[in-house]
Amino acid sequence: MPSKFCFAIDRGGTFTDVYCQCPGGKIRVMKLLSVDPANYPDAPREGIRRILESETGIKMPPQNPIDTSLIEWIRMGTTVATNALLERKGERMALVVTKG
């Protein structure tokens, strides 16, 4: 059982899913819109902030940095880039490799 908060986050094109194992073993799950600029600038950060605030009772204003001393780890994946690649959407690019 972790002594700090552990987060696993999947940021998709429409929704961001946040899974958290809290100290003591409690599990929290949250789903946010991935893009919601009227309410928050970044969905993964907002999910972390909301869970930490709710579980600790410590006010964490959205404009302030998150207290990372409460967090053991964050694991994050995204389907946004994978989908863009598979669907051949996005900007054209090239990879140039030289010897050495």
PDB file of C-alpha atoms in Angstrom:
ATOM      1  CA  MET A   1       0.000   0.000   0.000  1.00  0.00           C
ATOM      2  CA  PRO A   2       1.481   3.359  -0.997  1.00  0.00           C
ATOM      3  CA  SER A   3       2.191   6.039   1.596  1.00  0.00           C
ATOM      4  CA  LYS A   4       1.610   8.730  -1.031  1.00  0.00           C
ATOM      5  CA  PHE A   5      -0.805   9.234  -3.919  1.00  0.00           C
ATOM      6  CA  CYS A   6      -0.228   7.193  -7.097  1.00  0.00           C
ATOM      7  CA  PHE A   7      -1.833   8.317 -10.348  1.00  0.00           C
ATOM      8  CA  ALA A   8      -2.426   6.547 -13.659  1.00  0.00           C
ATOM      9  CA  ILE A   9      -3.856   8.826 -16.338  1.00  0.00           C
ATOM     10  CA  ASP A  10      -5.089   8.218 -19.877  1.00  0.00           C
ATOM     11  CA  ARG A  11      -5.553  11.406 -21.873  1.00  0.00           C
ATOM     12  CA  GLY A  12      -7.738  10.789 -24.887  1.00  0.00           C
ATOM     13  CA  GLY A  13      -9.085  13.111 -27.539  1.00  0.00           C
ATOM     14  CA  THR A  14     -12.444  13.538 -25.789  1.00  0.00           C
ATOM     15  CA  PHE A  15     -11.986  12.407 -22.192  1.00  0.00           C
ATOM     16  CA  THR A  16      -9.163  12.107 -19.697  1.00  0.00           C
ATOM     17  CA  ASP A  17      -9.445   9.256 -17.198  1.00  0.00           C
ATOM     18  CA  VAL A  18      -7.662   9.589 -13.865  1.00  0.00           C
ATOM     19  CA  TYR A  19      -7.109   6.590 -11.577  1.00  0.00           C
ATOM     20  CA  CYS A  20      -5.632   7.210  -8.152  1.00  0.00           C
ATOM     21  CA  GLN A  21      -4.540   4.872  -5.384  1.00  0.00           C
ATOM     22  CA  CYS A  22      -4.633   6.975  -2.236  1.00  0.00           C
ATOM     23  CA  PRO A  23      -2.571   6.429   0.901  1.00  0.00           C
ATOM     24  CA  GLY A  24      -4.328   3.720   2.878  1.00  0.00           C
ATOM     25  CA  GLY A  25      -5.463   1.947  -0.298  1.00  0.00           C
ATOM     26  CA  LYS A  26      -8.596   3.900  -1.240  1.00  0.00           C
ATOM     27  CA  ILE A  27      -9.170   4.044  -5.007  1.00  0.00           C
ATOM     28  CA  ARG A  28     -10.471   7.177  -6.728  1.00  0.00           C
ATOM     29  CA  VAL A  29     -11.484   7.395 -10.378  1.00  0.00           C
ATOM     30  CA  MET A  30     -12.335  10.584 -12.252  1.00  0.00           C
ATOM     31  CA  LYS A  31     -13.302  11.387 -15.847  1.00  0.00           C
ATOM     32  CA  LEU A  32     -12.838  14.903 -17.246  1.00  0.00           C
ATOM     33  CA  LEU A  33     -13.207  16.464 -20.652  1.00  0.00           C
ATOM     34  CA  SER A  34      -9.729  16.540 -22.189  1.00  0.00           C
ATOM     35  CA  VAL A  35     -10.313  20.075 -23.438  1.00  0.00           C
ATOM     36  CA  ASP A  36     -12.419  22.419 -21.288  1.00  0.00           C
ATOM     37  CA  PRO A  37     -10.687  25.821 -21.285  1.00  0.00           C
ATOM     38  CA  ALA A  38     -13.613  27.531 -19.548  1.00  0.00           C
ATOM     39  CA  ASN A  39     -12.958  25.397 -16.452  1.00  0.00           C
ATOM     40  CA  TYR A  40      -9.283  24.318 -16.519  1.00  0.00           C
ATOM     41  CA  PRO A  41      -6.212  24.611 -18.750  1.00  0.00           C
ATOM     42  CA  ASP A  42      -5.032  20.991 -18.428  1.00  0.00           C
ATOM     43  CA  ALA A  43      -7.214  17.948 -17.701  1.00  0.00           C
ATOM     44  CA  PRO A  44      -4.570  15.625 -16.139  1.00  0.00           C
ATOM     45  CA  ARG A  45      -3.403  18.367 -13.775  1.00  0.00           C
ATOM     46  CA  GLU A  46      -6.992  19.247 -12.885  1.00  0.00           C
ATOM     47  CA  GLY A  47      -7.825  15.627 -12.070  1.00  0.00           C
ATOM     48  CA  ILE A  48      -4.791  15.351  -9.806  1.00  0.00           C
ATOM     49  CA  ARG A  49      -5.625  18.667  -8.135  1.00  0.00           C
ATOM     50  CA  ARG A  50      -9.254  17.724  -7.487  1.00  0.00           C
ATOM     51  CA  ILE A  51      -8.409  14.334  -6.001  1.00  0.00           C
ATOM     52  CA  LEU A  52      -5.622  15.703  -3.779  1.00  0.00           C
ATOM     53  CA  GLU A  53      -7.849  18.524  -2.560  1.00  0.00           C
ATOM     54  CA  SER A  54     -10.740  16.166  -1.864  1.00  0.00           C
ATOM     55  CA  GLU A  55      -8.685  13.507  -0.099  1.00  0.00           C
ATOM     56  CA  THR A  56      -6.402  15.763   1.958  1.00  0.00           C
ATOM     57  CA  GLY A  57      -8.821  18.590   2.727  1.00  0.00           C
ATOM     58  CA  ILE A  58      -6.079  21.042   1.740  1.00  0.00           C
ATOM     59  CA  LYS A  59      -7.250  23.846  -0.550  1.00  0.00           C
ATOM     60  CA  MET A  60      -5.313  23.786  -3.814  1.00  0.00           C
ATOM     61  CA  PRO A  61      -6.314  26.764  -5.970  1.00  0.00           C
ATOM     62  CA  PRO A  62      -6.126  25.909  -9.686  1.00  0.00           C
ATOM     63  CA  GLN A  63      -3.681  28.740 -10.400  1.00  0.00           C
ATOM     64  CA  ASN A  64      -1.142  27.512  -7.788  1.00  0.00           C
ATOM     65  CA  PRO A  65       1.422  24.731  -8.266  1.00  0.00           C
ATOM     66  CA  ILE A  66       0.432  21.305  -6.947  1.00  0.00           C
ATOM     67  CA  ASP A  67       2.306  20.068  -3.867  1.00  0.00           C
ATOM     68  CA  THR A  68       4.210  17.183  -5.434  1.00  0.00           C
ATOM     69  CA  SER A  69       5.498  15.958  -2.052  1.00  0.00           C
ATOM     70  CA  LEU A  70       2.106  14.207  -1.735  1.00  0.00           C
ATOM     71  CA  ILE A  71       2.657  12.179  -4.930  1.00  0.00           C
ATOM     72  CA  GLU A  72       4.661   8.957  -5.201  1.00  0.00           C
ATOM     73  CA  TRP A  73       4.296   8.573  -8.965  1.00  0.00           C
ATOM     74  CA  ILE A  74       2.288   9.559 -12.031  1.00  0.00           C
ATOM     75  CA  ARG A  75       1.980   7.269 -15.044  1.00  0.00           C
ATOM     76  CA  MET A  76       0.424   8.796 -18.094  1.00  0.00           C
ATOM     77  CA  GLY A  77      -0.517   7.519 -21.505  1.00  0.00           C
ATOM     78  CA  THR A  78      -2.240   9.195 -24.393  1.00  0.00           C
ATOM     79  CA  THR A  79      -4.154   7.990 -27.396  1.00  0.00           C
ATOM     80  CA  VAL A  80      -4.103  11.444 -29.007  1.00  0.00           C
ATOM     81  CA  ALA A  81      -0.729  11.049 -30.734  1.00  0.00           C
ATOM     82  CA  THR A  82      -1.302   7.372 -31.522  1.00  0.00           C
ATOM     83  CA  ASN A  83      -4.655   8.106 -33.166  1.00  0.00           C
ATOM     84  CA  ALA A  84      -3.199  10.995 -35.186  1.00  0.00           C
ATOM     85  CA  LEU A  85      -0.469   8.677 -36.446  1.00  0.00           C
ATOM     86  CA  LEU A  86      -2.834   5.814 -37.286  1.00  0.00           C
ATOM     87  CA  GLU A  87      -5.349   8.125 -38.963  1.00  0.00           C
ATOM     88  CA  ARG A  88      -2.574   9.992 -40.799  1.00  0.00           C
ATOM     89  CA  LYS A  89      -3.735  13.320 -39.386  1.00  0.00           C
ATOM     90  CA  GLY A  90      -1.605  16.161 -38.163  1.00  0.00           C
ATOM     91  CA  GLU A  91       1.411  17.957 -39.543  1.00  0.00           C
ATOM     92  CA  ARG A  92       3.767  16.326 -42.027  1.00  0.00           C
ATOM     93  CA  MET A  93       7.132  15.520 -40.558  1.00  0.00           C
ATOM     94  CA  ALA A  94      10.380  13.777 -41.310  1.00  0.00           C
ATOM     95  CA  LEU A  95      13.030  12.022 -39.257  1.00  0.00           C
ATOM     96  CA  VAL A  96      16.619  12.657 -40.301  1.00  0.00           C
ATOM     97  CA  VAL A  97      19.373  10.460 -38.903  1.00  0.00           C
ATOM     98  CA  THR A  98      23.081  10.861 -39.508  1.00  0.00           C
ATOM     99  CA  LYS A  99      26.001   8.596 -38.757  1.00  0.00           C
ATOM    100  CA  GLY A 100      27.440   9.159 -35.298  1.00  0.00           C
TER     101      GLY A 100
END
